[in-house]
Every structure is written in C-alpha cells, then in structure tokens.
Coordinates of C-alpha atoms in Angstrom, one line a residue:
Chain A
M19 CA 111.6 123.9 148.6
Q20 CA 109.8 126.2 151.0
K21 CA 109.0 128.5 148.1
T22 CA 107.5 125.6 146.1
A23 CA 105.4 124.5 149.1
F24 CA 104.2 128.1 149.6
S25 CA 103.2 128.5 146.0
A26 CA 101.4 125.1 146.0
K27 CA 99.5 126.1 149.1
T28 CA 98.6 129.5 147.7
L29 CA 97.5 127.9 144.5
F30 CA 95.4 125.4 146.4
L31 CA 93.8 128.0 148.5
T32 CA 93.0 130.2 145.5
S33 CA 91.5 127.2 143.7
A34 CA 89.5 126.3 146.8
L35 CA 88.2 129.8 147.1
A36 CA 87.2 129.7 143.4
L37 CA 85.5 126.4 143.9
L38 CA 83.6 127.5 147.1
A39 CA 82.5 130.7 145.2
G40 CA 81.4 128.6 142.3
L41 CA 79.5 126.2 144.6
G42 CA 77.8 129.1 146.2
L43 CA 76.7 130.3 142.8
S44 CA 75.6 126.9 141.7
S45 CA 73.3 126.7 144.7
V46 CA 71.2 129.4 143.3
S47 CA 71.3 128.2 139.7
A48 CA 69.0 125.5 138.3
Q49 CA 70.6 122.0 138.4
P50 CA 69.2 119.4 136.0
A51 CA 67.1 117.0 138.2
D52 CA 68.3 113.9 136.4
L53 CA 71.9 114.0 137.4
S54 CA 72.6 110.7 138.9
E55 CA 75.5 109.9 141.2
S56 CA 76.3 106.8 139.1
R57 CA 76.6 108.8 135.9
R58 CA 78.9 111.2 137.6
A59 CA 80.9 108.4 139.0
E60 CA 81.3 106.9 135.5
L61 CA 82.6 110.1 134.1
G62 CA 84.7 110.5 137.3
R63 CA 86.3 107.1 136.6
E64 CA 87.3 108.3 133.1
L65 CA 88.8 111.5 134.5
F66 CA 90.6 109.5 137.3
Y67 CA 92.5 107.7 134.7
A68 CA 92.9 110.6 132.3
P69 CA 96.5 111.9 132.0
L70 CA 95.4 115.0 130.1
L71 CA 94.7 116.6 133.5
S72 CA 98.4 117.3 134.0
S73 CA 100.9 119.8 132.7
D74 CA 103.1 117.1 131.1
G75 CA 100.2 115.0 129.9
A76 CA 101.5 112.0 131.7
V77 CA 100.1 112.1 135.2
S78 CA 96.6 111.0 136.1
C79 CA 95.0 110.4 139.6
A80 CA 95.7 106.8 139.0
S81 CA 99.5 107.4 138.6
C82 CA 99.7 107.6 142.5
H83 CA 96.5 105.9 143.4
Q84 CA 96.9 102.4 141.8
Q85 CA 94.2 99.9 142.2
V86 CA 96.6 97.0 142.7
R87 CA 98.0 98.7 145.7
A88 CA 94.7 99.6 147.3
F89 CA 95.0 103.0 145.5
T90 CA 98.5 103.9 146.7
D91 CA 101.7 103.8 144.6
G92 CA 104.2 101.8 146.6
R93 CA 106.6 104.7 146.6
R94 CA 108.0 106.5 149.7
L95 CA 107.0 109.8 148.0
S96 CA 104.9 110.1 144.9
L97 CA 106.2 111.3 141.5
G98 CA 104.2 114.1 139.7
A99 CA 104.5 115.9 136.4
F100 CA 108.0 115.8 134.9
G101 CA 109.1 113.3 137.4
R102 CA 109.0 115.8 140.3
E103 CA 108.9 114.2 143.7
G104 CA 106.2 115.3 146.1
V105 CA 106.6 115.7 149.9
R106 CA 104.1 113.1 151.2
N107 CA 103.2 109.4 150.7
A108 CA 100.0 108.7 148.6
P109 CA 97.2 107.8 150.9
S110 CA 94.7 105.0 150.0
L111 CA 91.4 105.9 148.6
V112 CA 89.5 102.9 149.8
N113 CA 86.4 104.0 151.8
V114 CA 87.6 107.6 151.4
A115 CA 84.0 108.7 151.4
A116 CA 83.9 108.0 155.1
R117 CA 86.7 110.4 155.8
T118 CA 85.9 113.8 157.1
R119 CA 89.4 115.2 157.1
L120 CA 91.3 114.7 153.8
F121 CA 95.0 115.1 153.1
W122 CA 97.6 114.0 155.7
H123 CA 97.1 117.2 157.5
G124 CA 93.2 117.0 157.3
G125 CA 92.9 120.3 155.5
S126 CA 90.0 119.4 153.3
P127 CA 86.5 118.5 154.5
S128 CA 85.2 117.2 151.1
L129 CA 86.4 115.1 148.3
E130 CA 85.4 117.9 145.8
L131 CA 87.6 120.4 147.5
Q132 CA 90.4 117.9 148.0
A133 CA 90.6 117.2 144.3
L134 CA 91.9 120.6 143.7
G135 CA 95.0 120.1 145.8
P136 CA 96.8 117.5 143.7
L137 CA 95.5 119.0 140.5
S138 CA 97.2 122.3 141.2
D139 CA 100.2 121.1 143.2
P140 CA 103.4 121.6 141.1
N141 CA 104.7 118.3 142.4
E142 CA 101.6 116.4 141.3
H143 CA 99.4 117.3 138.3
D144 CA 100.9 120.8 138.1
F145 CA 97.9 122.4 136.4
R146 CA 96.4 125.7 137.1
P147 CA 92.6 125.6 137.5
E148 CA 92.0 127.4 134.2
Q149 CA 94.4 125.1 132.4
T150 CA 92.7 122.0 133.7
V151 CA 89.3 123.3 132.5
Q152 CA 90.7 124.3 129.2
A153 CA 92.3 120.9 128.6
L154 CA 88.9 119.3 129.1
R155 CA 87.1 121.8 126.8
D156 CA 89.8 121.2 124.1
D157 CA 88.9 117.5 124.1
P158 CA 85.7 116.8 122.1
Y159 CA 85.2 113.5 123.9
F160 CA 85.1 115.0 127.3
V161 CA 83.1 118.0 126.1
R162 CA 80.4 115.5 125.0
R163 CA 80.7 113.4 128.2
F164 CA 80.3 116.5 130.4
R165 CA 77.2 117.5 128.4
E166 CA 75.8 114.0 128.8
V167 CA 76.3 114.0 132.6
F168 CA 76.1 117.6 133.6
G169 CA 74.3 119.3 130.6
A170 CA 77.1 121.7 130.5
E171 CA 80.7 122.3 129.3
P172 CA 83.4 121.0 131.6
S173 CA 84.1 123.2 134.6
L174 CA 86.2 123.0 137.7
I175 CA 83.1 122.3 139.8
T176 CA 81.7 119.5 137.7
L177 CA 85.2 118.0 137.3
T178 CA 85.6 117.8 141.1
Q179 CA 82.0 116.5 141.5
A180 CA 82.6 113.7 139.0
L181 CA 86.0 112.7 140.5
A182 CA 84.5 112.7 144.0
A183 CA 81.5 110.6 142.8
F184 CA 83.9 107.9 141.5
E185 CA 86.0 107.9 144.6
R186 CA 82.9 107.4 146.7
T187 CA 82.3 104.2 144.8
I188 CA 85.6 102.7 146.1
V189 CA 84.2 100.9 149.1
S190 CA 85.5 97.8 150.7
Y191 CA 84.1 95.7 153.6
N192 CA 85.0 92.2 152.6
S193 CA 88.2 91.4 154.4
P194 CA 88.7 88.3 156.6
F195 CA 88.1 90.5 159.6
D196 CA 84.7 91.6 158.2
R197 CA 83.7 88.0 157.6
Y198 CA 84.9 87.1 161.1
S199 CA 83.0 89.9 162.6
A200 CA 79.9 88.8 160.7
G201 CA 80.1 85.4 162.3
D202 CA 82.4 83.3 160.2
A203 CA 84.7 82.0 162.7
S204 CA 87.0 80.4 160.1
A205 CA 87.6 83.6 158.2
M206 CA 90.6 84.6 160.3
T207 CA 93.6 82.4 161.3
E208 CA 94.3 81.7 164.9
S209 CA 97.2 83.9 164.8
A210 CA 95.1 86.8 163.4
V211 CA 92.5 86.2 166.2
R212 CA 95.3 86.5 168.8
G213 CA 96.5 89.6 167.0
M214 CA 93.1 91.1 167.2
D215 CA 93.1 90.6 170.9
I216 CA 96.4 92.4 171.1
F217 CA 95.2 95.2 168.9
Y218 CA 92.2 95.8 171.2
G219 CA 94.0 94.8 174.3
K220 CA 97.7 95.0 175.2
A221 CA 98.7 97.3 172.4
E222 CA 95.6 99.5 172.5
C223 CA 95.9 100.3 168.8
F224 CA 92.2 101.0 168.8
H225 CA 92.5 104.4 170.4
C226 CA 93.5 105.9 167.1
H227 CA 92.6 103.1 164.7
V228 CA 89.0 103.0 165.8
G229 CA 85.7 101.8 164.4
R230 CA 84.7 100.4 161.1
H231 CA 87.3 102.4 159.3
F232 CA 90.1 101.9 161.8
S233 CA 90.7 105.6 162.0
D234 CA 89.5 108.3 164.5
N235 CA 89.8 111.0 161.7
R236 CA 91.9 112.9 164.3
S237 CA 95.5 114.1 164.2
H238 CA 98.3 112.6 166.2
N239 CA 102.1 112.9 166.4
N240 CA 103.1 109.3 166.4
A241 CA 106.6 109.8 167.5
F242 CA 108.1 108.4 164.4
L243 CA 110.8 111.0 164.1
L244 CA 112.8 112.9 166.6
F245 CA 112.4 115.8 164.3
N246 CA 110.1 116.1 161.3
P247 CA 110.6 119.0 158.8
D248 CA 107.0 118.4 157.7
I249 CA 105.0 120.1 160.3
G250 CA 101.7 118.5 159.3
V251 CA 98.5 120.0 160.8
A252 CA 100.5 123.0 162.0
Q253 CA 100.6 124.0 158.4
L254 CA 96.9 125.0 158.9
T255 CA 96.9 126.0 162.5
D256 CA 100.5 127.2 163.1
A257 CA 100.0 125.9 166.7
E258 CA 103.1 124.5 168.3
E259 CA 101.2 121.5 169.6
D260 CA 100.2 120.6 166.1
V261 CA 103.7 120.4 164.7
G262 CA 104.2 116.9 163.3
K263 CA 100.6 115.8 163.7
F264 CA 98.9 113.9 160.9
I265 CA 95.5 112.4 160.4
T266 CA 95.2 108.8 161.4
P267 CA 95.2 106.7 158.3
T268 CA 92.8 103.7 157.9
L269 CA 94.3 100.3 158.4
R270 CA 92.0 98.6 155.9
N271 CA 94.1 96.9 153.2
V272 CA 97.2 98.1 155.0
A273 CA 99.2 95.1 153.9
L274 CA 98.9 96.5 150.3
T275 CA 99.9 100.0 151.0
A276 CA 103.6 99.9 152.0
P277 CA 105.6 102.1 152.6
Y278 CA 104.0 103.7 155.6
M279 CA 103.4 107.0 157.3
H280 CA 103.0 110.5 155.9
A281 CA 106.5 110.5 154.3
G282 CA 106.7 106.7 153.6
Q283 CA 109.5 106.6 156.0
V284 CA 108.7 103.2 157.3
P285 CA 109.2 100.4 154.7
T286 CA 107.3 97.5 156.2
L287 CA 104.4 96.6 158.6
E288 CA 106.9 94.8 160.7
A289 CA 108.9 98.0 161.2
V290 CA 105.7 99.8 162.1
I291 CA 104.9 97.3 164.8
D292 CA 108.4 97.4 166.1
H293 CA 108.3 101.2 166.3
Y294 CA 105.1 101.1 168.5
S295 CA 106.4 98.2 170.5
E296 CA 109.5 100.3 171.3
G297 CA 107.5 103.3 172.3
G298 CA 108.6 105.7 169.6
Q299 CA 111.1 108.5 169.5
P300 CA 111.2 111.4 172.1
N301 CA 109.5 113.9 169.9
P302 CA 108.2 116.8 172.1
N303 CA 104.7 116.5 170.6
A304 CA 104.6 112.7 170.7
D305 CA 101.1 111.4 171.5
P306 CA 101.1 110.3 175.2
L307 CA 99.4 107.1 174.2
I308 CA 102.6 106.0 172.6
R309 CA 104.7 104.1 175.2
P310 CA 106.8 100.9 175.1
L311 CA 104.5 97.9 174.6
D312 CA 107.3 95.3 174.9
L313 CA 105.5 92.9 172.6
S314 CA 107.2 89.6 172.2
E315 CA 108.1 88.3 168.8
A316 CA 105.1 86.0 168.9
E317 CA 102.8 88.9 169.8
Q318 CA 104.3 91.0 167.0
A319 CA 103.7 88.1 164.5
D320 CA 100.1 87.8 165.7
L321 CA 99.5 91.5 165.3
L322 CA 100.9 91.4 161.8
A323 CA 98.6 88.5 160.9
F324 CA 95.6 90.6 162.2
L325 CA 96.7 93.6 160.0
H326 CA 96.9 91.2 157.1
A327 CA 93.3 90.1 157.8
L328 CA 92.2 93.6 157.1
T329 CA 92.9 93.1 153.4
D330 CA 90.0 92.9 151.1
E331 CA 91.5 91.1 148.1
T332 CA 88.7 92.3 145.7
V333 CA 90.0 95.9 146.1
A334 CA 92.9 95.2 143.9
T335 CA 90.9 93.4 141.3
N336 CA 87.4 94.8 141.1
P337 CA 87.0 95.8 137.5
A338 CA 84.5 98.6 138.4
W339 CA 87.5 100.6 139.8
G340 CA 90.0 99.8 137.1
P341 CA 90.7 101.7 133.9
P342 CA 87.6 102.6 131.9
P343 CA 86.8 100.9 128.7
P344 CA 88.3 102.6 125.6
R345 CA 86.6 105.8 124.6
M346 CA 83.5 105.6 122.6
E347 CA 84.3 108.6 120.4
T348 CA 81.5 110.5 118.8
P349 CA 81.1 109.5 115.1
Chain B
M7 CA 123.2 131.4 212.4
K8 CA 121.4 132.3 209.2
R9 CA 124.4 134.3 208.0
T10 CA 126.8 131.5 208.8
L11 CA 124.7 129.0 206.8
S12 CA 124.5 131.3 203.8
L13 CA 128.3 131.7 203.9
L14 CA 128.7 127.9 204.0
L15 CA 126.4 127.4 201.1
A16 CA 128.2 130.0 199.1
L17 CA 131.5 128.3 199.7
L18 CA 130.3 124.8 198.7
P19 CA 131.9 123.6 195.4
A20 CA 129.8 123.8 192.3
A21 CA 129.6 120.0 192.1
A22 CA 127.3 120.1 195.2
A23 CA 124.8 122.1 193.3
H24 CA 124.0 119.5 190.6
E25 CA 120.4 119.7 189.8
V26 CA 118.2 116.8 190.4
V27 CA 115.0 116.5 188.3
S28 CA 112.4 113.8 188.8
Y29 CA 109.7 112.1 186.9
G30 CA 107.7 109.6 188.8
T31 CA 110.1 107.2 190.6
V32 CA 113.0 108.2 188.2
S33 CA 115.4 111.0 189.2
A34 CA 118.2 112.3 187.1
E35 CA 121.1 114.2 188.6
F36 CA 122.6 116.5 185.9
H37 CA 126.1 117.8 185.8
T38 CA 128.3 119.7 183.4
D39 CA 132.0 120.4 183.6
A40 CA 131.4 124.1 183.1
G41 CA 129.7 124.8 186.5
E42 CA 126.2 123.9 185.5
G43 CA 126.3 125.8 182.3
L44 CA 127.5 125.5 178.7
R45 CA 130.7 127.1 177.3
T46 CA 130.1 128.9 174.0
G47 CA 132.4 127.9 171.2
D48 CA 134.0 125.1 173.1
D49 CA 133.2 121.5 174.1
T50 CA 131.4 121.0 177.3
L51 CA 130.9 117.7 179.1
V52 CA 127.4 117.0 180.2
G53 CA 126.1 114.0 181.9
Y54 CA 123.6 112.5 184.3
R55 CA 123.2 109.8 186.9
L56 CA 119.9 108.0 187.3
T57 CA 118.2 106.8 190.4
V58 CA 114.9 104.7 190.5
A59 CA 113.1 104.9 193.8
G60 CA 116.3 106.4 195.4
K61 CA 118.6 103.7 194.1
V62 CA 121.3 104.4 191.6
I63 CA 121.0 102.4 188.4
A64 CA 123.7 101.7 185.8
P65 CA 123.6 103.5 182.5
E66 CA 122.9 100.2 180.6
A67 CA 119.8 99.7 182.6
C68 CA 118.2 102.5 180.7
R69 CA 117.6 103.0 176.9
C70 CA 118.2 106.7 177.2
Q71 CA 118.6 109.5 174.8
L72 CA 120.1 112.8 175.8
L73 CA 119.0 115.7 173.5
L74 CA 120.0 119.4 173.6
Y75 CA 117.5 121.9 172.2
P76 CA 118.3 125.7 171.8
G77 CA 115.7 127.4 174.0
K78 CA 112.7 125.4 174.9
P79 CA 112.2 121.9 173.3
S80 CA 110.1 122.3 170.1
A81 CA 109.0 119.8 167.5
R82 CA 110.0 122.4 164.9
V83 CA 113.7 122.0 165.8
M84 CA 116.1 119.1 165.3
P85 CA 117.8 118.7 168.6
H86 CA 121.5 117.8 169.0
V87 CA 121.6 114.1 169.9
I88 CA 124.4 113.7 172.4
E89 CA 126.5 110.6 172.0
L90 CA 126.6 109.0 175.4
S91 CA 129.3 106.8 177.1
P92 CA 129.9 105.7 180.7
G93 CA 131.2 108.4 183.0
F94 CA 135.0 108.6 183.1
D95 CA 135.0 109.3 186.9
D96 CA 131.7 107.7 187.7
P97 CA 130.8 104.5 185.8
Q98 CA 127.2 104.9 187.2
A99 CA 126.8 108.1 185.2
A100 CA 126.5 108.6 181.5
E101 CA 128.0 111.6 179.7
G102 CA 128.8 113.2 176.4
W103 CA 130.2 116.3 174.7
V104 CA 128.3 119.2 173.3
K105 CA 129.4 122.4 171.7
V106 CA 127.2 125.4 171.3
E107 CA 128.1 128.5 169.4
A108 CA 125.4 131.0 170.4
P109 CA 124.9 132.4 173.9
G110 CA 121.6 131.9 175.5
T111 CA 119.4 129.3 177.1
Y112 CA 119.4 125.6 176.2
T113 CA 117.4 122.7 177.4
L114 CA 118.7 119.2 178.0
V115 CA 116.0 116.5 177.5
L116 CA 116.6 113.1 178.8
A117 CA 114.2 110.5 177.6
G118 CA 114.4 107.0 178.7
K119 CA 112.8 103.5 178.7
P120 CA 113.8 100.5 180.8
A121 CA 116.2 98.1 179.3
H122 CA 114.2 95.4 181.1
P123 CA 110.5 95.9 180.8
G124 CA 108.8 97.0 184.0
A125 CA 112.0 98.1 185.8
F126 CA 110.6 101.7 185.7
D127 CA 108.2 103.8 183.7
P128 CA 109.3 105.6 180.5
F129 CA 110.2 109.1 181.4
R130 CA 111.1 112.5 179.8
I131 CA 113.1 114.9 182.0
E132 CA 114.0 118.5 181.1
H133 CA 116.9 120.5 182.5
V134 CA 117.6 124.1 181.5
L135 CA 121.2 125.3 181.0
N136 CA 122.6 128.8 180.4
T137 CA 125.7 129.5 178.5
K138 CA 128.8 130.9 180.2
E139 CA 131.6 133.0 178.8
N140 CA 134.4 130.9 177.6
T141 CA 137.3 132.3 179.6
P142 CA 140.8 130.8 179.3

C-alpha cells in the first residue's frame, strides 16, 4: 500500500516537474493570439468525459466527478482503472476555480498541475504522461481538435490547459442561500434561516467554512478520527502538527456530495453535524475550535436545513457541464 | 528537621504519591497498581479520579476516554483505547487494564467532556508513565 502511494507520489512529482518545465518553455515560445478560453473549455469538456485517458480505457474524469452528484461520485473511496480503489473521497469540482489549494492535502496550486495527479495515479487513470499524450495522438479526432484549439498536436500542457478551462466553467451561485442573500426573503425556509443563525452563531462553523465559497482554503484536523493512517498535509510538509490535516472543503451543494470527509468515512450530513456537536475525537492534532456544541435536536435539524439551502439544483442538470455531443468526425 | 521530613516522605506508601494533573477546573488523580508505572509483558491496572473545582465527581458525570500512547502522543500513532469501568475499591474512580510489551516511556491521555453540558469545560490531560521490570 505504502509502495503504491510512494510510486504515485513520485509519478505525480515527475509529471509536475515535466509540466512546469514545459510551461517555462512555453512562456518563451509564440502562442497563437486567438486561443480563447471558451474553445479550450469545449475541448476540455470532451477530454473530461473521455475514457481513453486511462490505462484500461474505461475511466474518465467524469467517472469520479459525476454531474448529478455535484461532480463527486457517491462512493466512500473512488474506483480507478481496473476497479482499483483509491485512498480518498472524490471532491466536488463546483467553483473549483476559486480554490487555491487543490487536492485534499492542498498540494497543487493550479488546476493545470492538479490534473496530472489523477491522470498518473495508479488508483485513478493509471496512465504515465507519455502514454496519455500518445493515446491522444493516436486518436485522429483529438489530433484535429487540438489543432483547432491550440494549433498543435496534443501535449501534456495543452491537455491540462483544456481540462482546467472546462473545470473553470463549473460555477454555481444560484442556491436558495444565494437568493436569500440577494434579498429574496422567501428563498429559504424558516428552519434554514434559523440554521444559518446557528452556522454563524452558536456552532461557529464559519471559522473554517467562510466566505462565498464556504471554505478558508486552509488545512485543519477536524478530529474525525482518533487515529488517521492518511497523514494529509504532512505528506507534503512531514511536520508533526500537519498530520491528519486536510483542506476545508466547500459546503456548496453539500447535500449532493455524500459521503463526507477525506476518506468518505461519514455517510450522512446528520452524522457530520452530530460529530461536531459532540466535539470530535481526542486526536492530538484536533483543531482547537472543535469543542462540544451541545446542539439540541431542533438546532441540528435547522443546521441541516441550512446546509440543504446551499444546493444549487442547476448544478446537477446544466447541460453545459454534461457529456459533450457525439463526436463530429472528420469526413 | 529536614532529614526527618525526608525520611518520613521516603517511608510513605506509593499510593500517597499519585500524580494529580489539572486542566482548568478539572483535576485528575492517576494511579496504577504497579507503583506509578507499567509492568512490561503483564496486565497493569490504571485509573483516575476526577475532581472539578476541588469536588470529586462520579465517572458517569464525564464522557471520558483514556488512551495510552507509546512515547509522546502523536497523530501518527493509533493509541490503545483503555476500556473503563468503575473502580473496584473506589466507585468514584474509573479504571482499566493495559498491557505493554516494550520497555520505555508511555503517555496516558485522559480526554473528557461533561455528561451534562456546562458542568465543566472539555479537557485533555496527559500523564507520563515509565515501565517497570515485571518481577514475580
């Protein structure tokens, strides 16, 4: 298990270095001036749903980031190529452009760099960078599409640029909470309004789930486990105080993204609320903000109603983020 | 006078040396049946008695967890979770059995929350134990 994790990490770092080197070169090479972000996003959408970017030809980005679940997969741990189970829960991609620290451990500062992680992870797409590029170059349709959009054959750099461009289009600010915040007093139920007061008051959830995106983009140990074999941020820092810390996830559309936490270890929102109300487990690195809240049943129900009010129903149905139309093959 | 006092202290039974560790208004008096240490390779009874603002509270007044870590507590290590029951000799205490195989230093962690909200603040108390030779 550790060996697999190590090799995945090594592969990711190698790929990342390759990409960074490539980006450095690209900055001195002439880029066509007419490359629009929307054309990149269109191509990125096709690539997002393309299973050819995996070693078994069956796994696409959309396998773990399903639109109907706000771009998560409903599984505790995601399944990759050949049915191999990963080690973490698939995070939502909604409003992912706003995030500055990607992956549960926050190890990637950009969507372009992040895309290399799952592509090369043996438990996800399981494709080495050169295999990924070759698969695209072997496909006449994608060769044509990359030429149309980037004026060049597929490459690792343009692949990640296209994927990132599509992911940046997945934006959602149309929940009952948003409408309520904009002045529509009828947008949220009375219970949800009471829950909002608890969220920003007694429960103080806002310390970590802050701002428009309901995340501080920082890492915390949320005392969910007495002991957590996944060391989280400490994978990058090796610091004792970072063991078991993970980046705060957004709460937008959280009612669609069960199960919860980095390892999907909490099946329901009710269980999440109950955990925080109880004050968590005595993990040595538990965030000091986590303390017993002693929420009553009614308060827990109201808090749950507020969390449901963060769901933008159009996220699951917007055709712009669904599977692309059938390929228009070159005659 | 000083020498007499030292002699008296040295002759006091081990039980009188139970260590008391405090966190806010909560204090825990730890004891082990191995003279404030842990026997290697054999079961050792460890326990505690809680006081809040100087007043002893019953074990059921606290939702407590007693954990044993090898060395210092670390999030990298799964602690031994000690199964607690009311003290055999002292019903106001809680106690449980642990067995360690390797000699060295261990840390007991007592983490607690009040059974009734507001009775006291949540606390986390640590108590270091060393192993002792298991002599028959």
